[in-house]
Structures are given as structure tokens and as C-alpha cells.
Coordinates of C-alpha atoms in Angstrom, one line a residue:
Chain Z
M1 CA 20.5 9.6 7.2
S2 CA 20.0 12.0 4.3
E3 CA 17.3 14.6 4.4
L4 CA 13.9 13.5 3.2
A5 CA 12.6 15.1 0.1
K6 CA 9.3 16.9 0.0
T7 CA 6.9 17.1 -2.9
P8 CA 5.4 20.4 -4.0
M9 CA 2.2 19.4 -2.1
F10 CA 3.9 19.0 1.3
D11 CA 2.3 22.1 2.9
E12 CA -1.1 21.1 1.5
H13 CA -0.7 17.6 3.0
V14 CA 0.1 19.1 6.4
S15 CA -2.7 21.6 6.3
L16 CA -5.2 18.8 5.4
G17 CA -4.1 16.9 8.5
G18 CA -1.7 14.5 6.7
K19 CA 0.3 12.2 8.9
M20 CA 3.7 12.5 7.3
V21 CA 6.0 9.4 7.2
P22 CA 9.2 8.6 5.5
F23 CA 8.6 6.7 2.2
A24 CA 11.1 6.0 -0.5
G25 CA 13.2 9.0 0.5
F26 CA 10.2 11.4 0.7
E27 CA 8.0 12.6 3.4
M28 CA 4.6 11.4 2.3
P29 CA 1.1 11.3 3.9
V30 CA 0.2 7.9 5.2
Q31 CA -3.3 9.2 5.9
Y32 CA -5.3 12.4 6.4
K33 CA -7.5 13.4 9.3
N34 CA -10.5 11.1 8.4
G35 CA -8.3 8.0 8.5
A36 CA -7.4 5.3 6.0
L37 CA -10.7 3.4 6.1
K38 CA -12.8 6.5 5.2
E39 CA -10.3 7.3 2.4
Y40 CA -10.5 3.8 1.1
T41 CA -14.3 3.8 1.2
F42 CA -14.5 7.2 -0.6
V43 CA -12.5 5.8 -3.6
R44 CA -14.3 2.4 -3.7
E45 CA -17.8 4.1 -3.5
G46 CA -17.5 6.3 -6.5
G47 CA -15.7 9.4 -5.2
A48 CA -12.6 11.0 -6.7
G49 CA -9.5 10.3 -4.6
I50 CA -6.4 12.3 -5.2
F51 CA -3.0 10.7 -4.5
D52 CA 0.3 12.6 -4.5
I53 CA 2.6 10.0 -6.1
T54 CA 5.3 12.5 -7.0
H55 CA 7.9 10.3 -5.3
M56 CA 7.7 8.1 -8.4
G57 CA 10.2 8.6 -11.2
Q58 CA 9.8 9.7 -14.8
V59 CA 12.3 9.0 -17.6
R60 CA 12.1 10.2 -21.1
V61 CA 13.7 8.0 -23.8
S62 CA 14.3 9.7 -27.1
G63 CA 16.3 9.2 -30.3
S64 CA 16.3 7.2 -33.5
D65 CA 16.9 3.9 -31.5
A66 CA 14.4 4.6 -28.8
R67 CA 12.2 1.6 -29.8
P68 CA 14.9 -1.0 -30.4
F69 CA 16.6 0.2 -27.1
L70 CA 13.4 -0.3 -25.1
Q71 CA 12.7 -3.5 -26.9
Y72 CA 16.0 -4.7 -25.5
V73 CA 15.8 -3.4 -21.9
T74 CA 12.2 -4.0 -21.2
T75 CA 10.1 -7.2 -21.1
N76 CA 6.9 -6.2 -23.0
D77 CA 6.6 -6.0 -26.8
L78 CA 7.0 -2.4 -28.1
A79 CA 5.8 -3.6 -31.5
K80 CA 2.4 -4.0 -30.1
L81 CA 2.3 -0.5 -28.4
A82 CA 0.6 2.2 -30.5
C83 CA 1.2 6.0 -30.1
G84 CA -0.9 7.3 -27.2
Q85 CA -0.9 3.9 -25.6
V86 CA 0.6 2.8 -22.2
H87 CA 1.7 -0.7 -21.2
Y88 CA 2.9 -2.3 -18.1
S89 CA 6.4 -3.7 -18.4
A90 CA 9.6 -4.5 -16.5
L91 CA 13.3 -4.1 -16.4
L92 CA 15.2 -7.3 -15.8
N93 CA 18.8 -8.0 -15.1
D94 CA 20.8 -10.8 -16.8
S95 CA 19.6 -13.3 -14.2
G96 CA 16.0 -12.6 -15.3
T97 CA 15.1 -11.1 -11.9
F98 CA 13.4 -7.7 -11.5
I99 CA 15.3 -4.4 -11.5
D100 CA 11.9 -2.7 -11.5
D101 CA 8.4 -2.8 -12.9
I102 CA 7.4 0.2 -15.0
T103 CA 4.8 1.7 -17.3
T104 CA 5.8 2.7 -20.8
Y105 CA 4.1 5.5 -22.7
K106 CA 4.6 5.7 -26.4
I107 CA 4.7 9.3 -27.7
S108 CA 6.2 8.3 -31.0
D109 CA 8.6 5.8 -32.5
S110 CA 11.5 7.9 -31.4
E111 CA 10.1 9.1 -28.0
Y112 CA 8.8 7.2 -25.0
Y113 CA 8.0 8.1 -21.4
L114 CA 8.6 5.7 -18.5
C115 CA 7.2 5.8 -15.0
I116 CA 9.4 4.0 -12.5
N117 CA 9.3 3.2 -8.8
A118 CA 10.6 5.8 -6.4
A119 CA 12.9 3.5 -4.5
N120 CA 14.5 2.2 -7.7
R121 CA 14.9 5.5 -9.5
F122 CA 18.7 6.0 -9.4
K123 CA 19.3 2.3 -10.0
D124 CA 16.9 2.2 -13.0
V125 CA 18.4 5.4 -14.5
A126 CA 22.0 4.2 -14.1
H127 CA 21.0 0.9 -15.7
L128 CA 19.2 2.5 -18.6
Q129 CA 22.0 5.1 -19.2
N130 CA 24.6 2.3 -19.2
E131 CA 22.6 0.2 -21.7
A132 CA 21.9 3.2 -23.8
K133 CA 25.7 3.5 -24.7
S134 CA 25.2 0.9 -27.5
F135 CA 22.2 2.8 -29.0
D136 CA 21.5 6.2 -30.6
V137 CA 19.2 7.1 -27.7
N138 CA 19.0 9.7 -24.9
V139 CA 17.8 8.7 -21.4
S140 CA 16.7 11.7 -19.4
D141 CA 15.6 11.6 -15.8
E142 CA 12.8 14.1 -15.4
S143 CA 11.7 13.0 -11.9
D144 CA 12.8 16.2 -10.1
D145 CA 10.8 18.5 -12.4
T146 CA 7.6 16.4 -12.6
T147 CA 4.7 16.1 -10.2
L148 CA 2.5 13.0 -10.6
L149 CA -1.0 13.0 -9.2
A150 CA -3.3 10.0 -9.4
L151 CA -7.0 10.7 -9.5
Q152 CA -8.9 7.5 -8.8
G153 CA -12.6 6.5 -8.4
G154 CA -15.9 6.8 -10.2
A155 CA -16.0 10.6 -10.0
A156 CA -12.4 11.1 -11.3
Q157 CA -13.3 12.2 -14.8
T158 CA -15.9 14.7 -13.6
A159 CA -13.3 16.3 -11.2
L160 CA -10.6 16.4 -13.8
Q161 CA -12.4 17.5 -17.0
P162 CA -12.7 21.2 -16.2
L163 CA -8.9 21.4 -15.9
V164 CA -8.0 20.0 -19.2
D165 CA -8.5 21.1 -22.9
T166 CA -9.2 17.5 -24.1
D167 CA -12.3 15.4 -23.9
L168 CA -11.3 12.8 -21.3
E169 CA -14.0 10.5 -22.6
K170 CA -11.8 9.9 -25.6
I171 CA -8.9 8.6 -23.5
G172 CA -9.5 4.8 -23.1
Y173 CA -8.1 2.4 -20.6
Y174 CA -4.3 2.4 -20.7
K175 CA -4.3 5.2 -23.2
F176 CA -2.9 8.7 -22.7
A177 CA -2.9 12.2 -24.2
Q178 CA -0.6 15.1 -24.1
V179 CA -2.9 17.9 -22.9
K180 CA -3.0 21.3 -21.4
V181 CA -3.6 21.0 -17.7
A182 CA -4.6 24.3 -16.2
G183 CA -3.1 25.9 -19.4
T184 CA 0.3 24.1 -19.1
N185 CA 1.6 21.0 -21.0
G186 CA 1.1 17.7 -19.2
I187 CA 0.3 14.1 -19.8
V188 CA -3.0 12.4 -18.7
S189 CA -3.4 8.7 -18.8
R190 CA -6.4 6.5 -17.9
T191 CA -4.3 4.3 -15.6
G192 CA -4.0 3.7 -11.9
Y193 CA -3.3 1.3 -9.1
T194 CA -6.6 1.0 -7.4
G195 CA -8.9 -1.1 -9.6
E196 CA -11.2 2.0 -10.1
D197 CA -11.6 4.2 -13.1
G198 CA -9.2 7.1 -13.0
F199 CA -6.2 9.0 -14.3
E200 CA -2.6 9.6 -13.7
I201 CA -1.6 13.2 -14.3
Y202 CA 2.0 14.3 -15.1
I203 CA 2.5 18.0 -14.7
P204 CA 5.4 20.4 -14.1
N205 CA 6.0 21.2 -10.4
A206 CA 5.2 24.8 -10.9
I207 CA 1.5 24.2 -11.4
A208 CA 1.2 21.2 -9.0
V209 CA -0.4 23.0 -6.0
A210 CA -2.8 24.9 -8.2
V211 CA -4.0 21.7 -9.9
W212 CA -4.2 19.9 -6.5
K213 CA -6.3 22.7 -5.1
Q214 CA -8.6 22.8 -8.1
L215 CA -9.2 19.1 -8.0
L216 CA -10.1 19.4 -4.3
A217 CA -12.5 22.2 -5.2
N218 CA -14.0 19.9 -7.8
G219 CA -14.9 17.4 -5.1
A220 CA -11.8 15.3 -5.0
E221 CA -10.5 14.2 -1.6
P222 CA -6.9 13.5 -0.6
I223 CA -6.0 9.8 -0.1
G224 CA -2.8 8.7 1.8
L225 CA -0.4 5.8 1.3
A226 CA -2.3 3.4 3.7
A227 CA -5.5 3.5 1.7
R228 CA -3.5 3.3 -1.6
D229 CA -1.9 0.1 -0.4
M230 CA -5.3 -1.3 0.6
L231 CA -6.8 -0.5 -2.8
R232 CA -3.8 -2.1 -4.7
T233 CA -3.7 -5.2 -2.5
E234 CA -7.4 -5.9 -3.1
M235 CA -6.7 -5.9 -6.8
G236 CA -3.7 -8.3 -6.3
Y237 CA -1.4 -5.8 -8.1
A238 CA 2.3 -6.6 -7.6
L239 CA 4.4 -4.1 -5.7
Y240 CA 8.2 -3.9 -6.0
G241 CA 9.8 -4.9 -2.7
H242 CA 6.9 -7.2 -1.9
E243 CA 5.7 -9.5 -4.8
I244 CA 8.5 -8.5 -7.1
S245 CA 12.2 -8.0 -6.3
D246 CA 15.7 -8.8 -7.6
S247 CA 15.2 -12.3 -6.3
V248 CA 12.2 -13.4 -8.4
T249 CA 11.6 -13.6 -12.1
P250 CA 8.4 -13.0 -14.0
V251 CA 7.8 -16.8 -13.9
E252 CA 7.3 -16.7 -10.1
A253 CA 5.6 -13.3 -10.0
K254 CA 2.9 -14.4 -12.5
L255 CA 4.1 -11.6 -14.8
M256 CA 4.7 -13.7 -18.0
W257 CA 1.9 -11.7 -19.5
I258 CA 4.2 -8.7 -19.7
T259 CA 7.2 -10.8 -20.7
K260 CA 7.1 -11.5 -24.4
L261 CA 9.5 -14.3 -25.2
D262 CA 8.6 -14.2 -28.9
K263 CA 9.7 -10.6 -29.5
G264 CA 13.4 -11.1 -30.0
D265 CA 16.3 -10.8 -27.6
F266 CA 16.0 -8.7 -24.4
I267 CA 18.0 -8.5 -21.1
G268 CA 17.0 -11.4 -18.9
K269 CA 15.2 -13.4 -21.6
A270 CA 17.5 -16.4 -21.6
A271 CA 17.3 -16.7 -17.8
V272 CA 13.5 -16.4 -17.9
E273 CA 13.3 -19.1 -20.5
M274 CA 15.5 -21.4 -18.4
R275 CA 13.5 -20.7 -15.3
R276 CA 10.3 -21.5 -17.2
A277 CA 11.8 -24.8 -18.5
E278 CA 13.0 -25.8 -15.1
G279 CA 9.8 -24.7 -13.4
P280 CA 9.7 -22.0 -10.7
E281 CA 10.9 -22.6 -7.1
Q282 CA 7.9 -20.8 -5.7
R283 CA 4.6 -19.5 -6.9
L284 CA 2.6 -16.5 -6.1
I285 CA -0.9 -17.3 -4.9
A286 CA -3.9 -15.3 -3.5
I287 CA -5.3 -16.5 -0.1
K288 CA -8.1 -15.6 2.1
L289 CA -8.3 -16.4 5.8
T290 CA -11.3 -18.5 6.8
G291 CA -10.5 -18.0 10.5
R292 CA -10.2 -14.7 12.4
G293 CA -7.2 -12.5 12.0
I294 CA -5.3 -10.3 9.7
P295 CA -2.6 -11.8 7.4
R296 CA 0.4 -9.6 7.1
E297 CA 3.6 -9.4 5.2
H298 CA 6.3 -11.9 6.3
Y299 CA 3.8 -14.2 8.1
K300 CA 4.5 -17.9 7.4
V301 CA 2.1 -19.9 5.3
F302 CA 1.6 -23.6 5.9
A303 CA 0.0 -26.3 3.6
D304 CA -1.2 -29.6 5.0
G305 CA 0.7 -28.6 8.2
V306 CA 4.1 -28.0 6.4
E307 CA 5.7 -24.6 6.2
T308 CA 5.6 -23.7 2.5
G309 CA 6.2 -19.9 2.2
K310 CA 5.6 -16.4 3.3
I311 CA 3.1 -13.6 2.8
T312 CA 4.3 -10.7 0.6
S313 CA 1.3 -8.4 1.1
G314 CA -1.6 -8.8 3.4
M315 CA -4.4 -6.8 4.9
F316 CA -7.8 -6.5 6.3
S317 CA -10.2 -5.8 3.4
P318 CA -13.5 -4.2 4.5
M319 CA -15.1 -6.0 1.5
A320 CA -13.2 -9.3 1.5
G321 CA -11.8 -9.9 5.0
G322 CA -8.3 -11.1 5.7
V323 CA -6.6 -11.4 2.3
A324 CA -3.0 -11.8 1.2
L325 CA -0.6 -12.6 -1.6
A326 CA 2.0 -15.2 -0.7
Y327 CA 4.8 -17.2 -2.3
V328 CA 4.5 -20.9 -1.7
K329 CA 6.3 -24.0 -3.0
P330 CA 4.9 -25.1 -6.4
E331 CA 3.6 -28.4 -5.0
H332 CA 1.4 -26.5 -2.6
A333 CA 0.1 -23.9 -5.0
D334 CA -3.2 -25.8 -5.3
A335 CA -3.3 -27.1 -1.8
G336 CA -6.7 -27.1 -0.1
A337 CA -5.7 -26.9 3.5
L338 CA -3.7 -23.8 4.0
S339 CA -3.1 -21.9 7.2
V340 CA -1.3 -18.7 8.2
E341 CA 0.7 -18.5 11.4
I342 CA -0.4 -15.5 13.4
R343 CA 1.3 -14.9 16.7
G344 CA 2.1 -18.6 17.0
K345 CA -1.4 -19.9 16.1
A346 CA -2.4 -21.5 12.8
V347 CA -5.3 -19.6 11.3
P348 CA -7.1 -21.5 8.5
A349 CA -7.0 -20.0 5.0
E350 CA -8.0 -21.0 1.5
R351 CA -6.6 -20.3 -1.9
T352 CA -8.7 -17.8 -3.9
T353 CA -8.7 -15.9 -7.2
L354 CA -7.8 -12.3 -8.0
P355 CA -8.9 -9.7 -7.7
F356 CA -10.1 -10.0 -4.1
V357 CA -12.8 -7.4 -4.9
R358 CA -14.4 -6.5 -8.2
S359 CA -12.5 -4.2 -10.4
N360 CA -14.2 -1.1 -11.9
V361 CA -11.6 -0.1 -14.4
R362 CA -12.9 1.0 -17.7
R363 CA -12.2 -1.8 -20.3
Chain Q
M1 CA -8.2 14.2 22.9
T2 CA -9.7 13.4 26.3
I3 CA -8.1 12.1 29.5
P4 CA -10.9 11.3 32.0
A5 CA -10.1 12.2 35.6
D6 CA -11.6 9.0 37.1
L7 CA -9.0 6.7 35.4
K8 CA -5.3 5.8 35.9
Y9 CA -2.9 5.6 33.0
T10 CA 0.4 3.8 32.1
K11 CA 3.4 4.9 30.1
D12 CA 2.3 2.4 27.5
H13 CA -0.9 4.5 27.0
E14 CA -3.3 2.0 28.7
W15 CA -6.0 3.1 31.1
V16 CA -7.4 1.3 34.0
R17 CA -10.6 1.9 36.1
I18 CA -10.3 0.4 39.5
D19 CA -13.6 -0.4 41.3
G20 CA -13.0 -2.4 44.5
D21 CA -10.9 -5.4 43.4
I22 CA -12.1 -5.3 39.8
A23 CA -10.0 -3.4 37.2
T24 CA -11.2 -2.5 33.7
F25 CA -8.6 -2.1 31.0
G26 CA -8.5 -0.2 27.7
I27 CA -6.2 2.0 25.6
S28 CA -6.1 5.8 25.8
D29 CA -7.5 8.2 23.3
H30 CA -3.9 9.2 22.5
A31 CA -3.1 5.5 21.7
Q32 CA -6.1 4.9 19.5
E33 CA -5.4 8.2 17.6
A34 CA -1.8 7.2 17.1
L35 CA -2.8 3.8 15.8
G36 CA -5.3 5.0 13.4
D37 CA -8.3 2.9 12.2
I38 CA -8.5 -0.2 14.3
V39 CA -9.7 -3.2 12.3
F40 CA -9.0 -6.2 14.7
V41 CA -8.8 -6.9 18.4
E42 CA -7.5 -10.1 19.8
L43 CA -9.0 -10.6 23.2
P44 CA -7.5 -12.7 26.1
E45 CA -9.3 -15.8 27.3
V46 CA -11.5 -15.5 30.3
G47 CA -9.8 -17.3 33.2
R48 CA -6.3 -16.3 32.1
S49 CA -3.9 -14.8 34.7
V50 CA -2.0 -11.7 33.6
D51 CA 1.0 -10.1 35.3
A52 CA 1.3 -6.3 35.5
G53 CA 3.1 -5.2 32.3
E54 CA 2.2 -8.5 30.5
A55 CA 0.8 -8.3 26.9
Y56 CA -2.8 -9.5 27.4
A57 CA -4.4 -8.4 24.1
V58 CA -3.5 -7.3 20.6
V59 CA -4.9 -4.3 18.7
E60 CA -4.4 -4.1 15.0
S61 CA -4.9 -1.0 12.9
V62 CA -4.8 -0.8 9.1
K63 CA -1.0 -0.6 9.1
A64 CA 0.2 -1.8 12.5
V65 CA 0.0 -4.6 15.1
S66 CA 0.3 -3.5 18.7
D67 CA 0.4 -5.4 22.0
V68 CA -1.7 -4.1 24.8
Y69 CA -0.2 -4.5 28.3
A70 CA -2.0 -5.1 31.6
P71 CA -1.7 -2.2 34.0
V72 CA -2.3 -4.4 37.0
A73 CA -2.0 -8.2 37.7
G74 CA -5.1 -10.4 38.0
E75 CA -7.4 -13.0 36.5
V76 CA -9.4 -12.1 33.4
I77 CA -13.1 -12.3 34.4
E78 CA -14.7 -10.7 31.4
V79 CA -13.7 -9.5 27.9
N80 CA -15.5 -7.1 25.5
E81 CA -16.7 -9.5 22.9
E82 CA -18.4 -6.7 21.0
L83 CA -14.9 -5.7 19.8
E84 CA -14.7 -8.9 17.7
G85 CA -17.4 -7.6 15.4
E86 CA -16.9 -3.8 16.0
P87 CA -13.2 -3.2 16.7
E88 CA -13.8 0.5 15.6
K89 CA -15.4 1.1 19.0
V90 CA -11.8 1.4 20.4
N91 CA -11.4 4.5 18.1
S92 CA -14.8 6.0 18.7
D93 CA -15.2 5.4 22.4
A94 CA -11.8 4.4 23.9
Y95 CA -12.9 4.9 27.5
G96 CA -16.4 3.5 27.2
A97 CA -17.6 1.0 24.6
G98 CA -14.0 0.4 23.6
W99 CA -13.0 -1.2 26.9
I100 CA -11.0 -4.5 26.4
A101 CA -11.0 -6.6 29.5
K102 CA -11.9 -6.8 33.2
V103 CA -9.7 -8.5 35.8
K104 CA -10.0 -9.5 39.4
M105 CA -6.9 -7.8 40.9
S106 CA -4.3 -9.8 42.6
G107 CA -1.9 -7.1 43.9
A108 CA 0.9 -6.1 41.6
T109 CA 0.5 -3.0 39.5
L110 CA 2.6 -1.0 37.1
E111 CA 3.4 2.6 38.0
L112 CA 0.1 4.3 37.4
M113 CA -0.4 8.0 36.6
S114 CA -3.3 10.3 37.4
D115 CA -5.0 12.2 34.5
D116 CA -2.8 15.3 35.2
E117 CA 0.3 13.2 35.4
Y118 CA -0.6 11.4 32.1
N119 CA -1.3 14.8 30.5
T120 CA 2.1 16.0 31.5
F121 CA 3.7 12.7 30.4
L122 CA 2.1 13.2 26.9
E123 CA 3.4 16.8 26.7
E124 CA 7.0 15.8 27.5

């Protein structure tokens, strides 16, 4: 087993009572001393939660072919992305299944910045560098030098504003700015994974601890991975390794909205078109237990008494109860009588709509 | 973290209070702390017989599902129904309001530790 990596905030996490666990090759805080529920509540009730998500990867794509290259290797349409804008996108393989889901930041026509999943970092970079051989483009993995903090919740802007030289009010939802953070160049985007207003802050490792401490001094509180997963599941946001993987396409994962079949050729396009024509083998649905229990990943889902699929993410939501995302057979996607098998018992459930709780992102 | 002197403990971090032939079960302070925020407790049915060491209840935290094992054998005569609505009592008062079940003892028991022995066990 290789040694786990530590982010620059490691000592801060420990001193704040962080319970450190292995996660995507890093030692990360699953919760701090107050526990996941209090952390979750703090973010949902208008605080400013600070998340160390430095484990995630960052890749800079630059060169005269940057745009045609990304148009070919990602699913979303770069023609619709303006400078200073971010969009959600994906890397597919030839089979149309997911290599990763990513966010793409457009700095200019010849420079883009990608945020990728920690567990997929080396796979993604190898794939991008391999595909880049046919283009005049440079793919540079900046993950080791970059700290990524997410600041999420109603008070996020108030906590962050004193640290940056730009009026954050001017950064709209899924927009970003290259700013000075604590006097050093960084990127701040109004993006996140919680359903609350907030920012993701990309800074060099050298100033990470100083920025972290200053945000805490401005009223932010640290939030661990457990609460982060609760917040994202309540929104129904897909997570690689759960709802999306190299065995599903955007058709099954309900991610056709980031897969633009009318933009020209891209890796995986033909396979996705074929899957769409044939119809998916399974469909992702949102369910809510009507009986007592907590639906969890891998639990079996039944429709009209017949096993139809499995849960990919499930949780106890303080606001919505037992909620889950699950893949089911297409013929059962609209079934009324669903149940989840929990410890051998069928617990009744119903199909519901996403998000499970109201989103407060700034539209 | 507290370890009351009037209780006995198991290596699975359960506690038992023995009063005549009635035993009250719960999980230790150490166990609730290790689990984190408890959000669901599945209680046994009254009238059920449990063997010593048998899983008789389930405690679920935000991230984990844990079986709870009976320190002694017997018949379940009462369960703490308050935990169905307020499972967090296991976190806030593990040895009091967070009790899980009461059984009428029928003899067999696991190896039980005193508070001092359990404290030593935790330190090992």
C-alpha cells in the first residue's frame, strides 16, 4: 500500500479534531469534533462551510488547438462557453462510458483549466496527453501545486470577500475570475457541490494554510467528507464511482444535458448515439423511503415485488428522510410500488423528483 | 469519555446493567463516539429470545451500519422506543436515555469486563 498523501491543511485538520481517513489516495477529514450532522446543518442554515478538496486534480490545457482539442475529448459544447465561464462536462471513452466527469474553465480560446476527480487523476491526464498528440496543445497536470478549497453556504461571500481584490458580487453562478487571493494569483468560481451559494478557490499550496486560517477567522467552519456527501446527495448530484462510472453512458446517468450531440464529432459520440437509439439498459431514478430505514449504496431495489436494480447513493437526510439514487430497469422507472431491501426486509419507497431538498444556488 | 463503575462491558463495546434477573443493554461511550452521529436505531421485537453474542439491534450513523450484540442471553421484555424518534440519545446519553433493550436473563453470558478492565482493554 503506497503512502497516503497529505494536503497542506493536514495539521490544521488534526488540530481542529478532524477524524482522518484514507480517501482517493489522501488522508482527509471525514468529520471534525462537532460531527457530520452539525457540519451539514451549518452549511444548510446559512453559514460558510470550508471544505479542503485539494485531493481533486487540476489540468491546464493551452495552445492554439486548445478549443478544438477539448471539443473532441469532452462532451459539452465549448462553442457555448464564454471567457470567465465554467461548465460541467465529461470525458468519455470510445464505448461512450465515463472516464470522468469534470468542470471546464475557459480562460481564453487558447487556454482552459479543468478540475477532475482525485481518483481518476492519472487516468485522465494519461488519456488527455495521449489524445493531445494529434493537436497543437499542451496538457499540464497542476494538481500537485494547487490547493482547492470550497467555501459553501449563505455566508460564503461575506467570509471570502476580505481576502480577494475583486468584487465577488460580480461573479455569477458558474462564472469565475482570476483574482488575487491574499495577494497571490488564484482562481475563484461561483461553483460547488452542495446546492448552496458558494465558491471554489484555487490557490498555490504556499498560501493555503494562511487562506484557510483567514477564512476560519472570518466565521467559516470546517466541513468534512461525510457532510459533503450528504449535501451533494440531497441535490442528486452524480458522483464518479457511484452514479457514473466506466460502465454507464450519459444516457443512463441522465447527463445528456452536458452531452451535445449536435456539436460535431467527439470521443464516445457514436456509442452514445447508438445507446440512445437502442434505449438504455437501466435508468437513474430518485427514490424516497416511505417506511422506516436508511437506504444505502448497493441495497437492492424492487418494483412490484421484482428485483430491478441497486442504490448508488443513499442517506438519511435530516430534511427529507431516507433518500437515494438508484439504477433500475427502464420498465420500472415509473413504477409506483417500489421497495428497498434492508437487512432482508422490503421497506416501501416511492419515486420522487430531484433535488431532494431545495437548492439555494444563485441563478 | 466515561465508563460507569456500576456496569459491565464486552469486547464489542456494549454495556450491560444487571439488576436481579433483568439486564439492560446499550453501547458504550467509546462506541458511540467511534460511530459518530447516530441517525437510526433498529430495535428488536419484544418477546424475542437472544443468545449471548447474537446481534439483536442495529445502530446506523451517518456513514456506517453497525450490529449490536447481546452481552447476555435472555428474552427481550422491553425496548427503548424513544430511540425511534430520537436516535441521537445514544450519542448524548449512551448509559442513560440511550439504553436499547431490557432482557429477562436465561443464563449464558459473554465474557464481561469491569469498568477498570474495560478501560485497560480500550488502552491496549
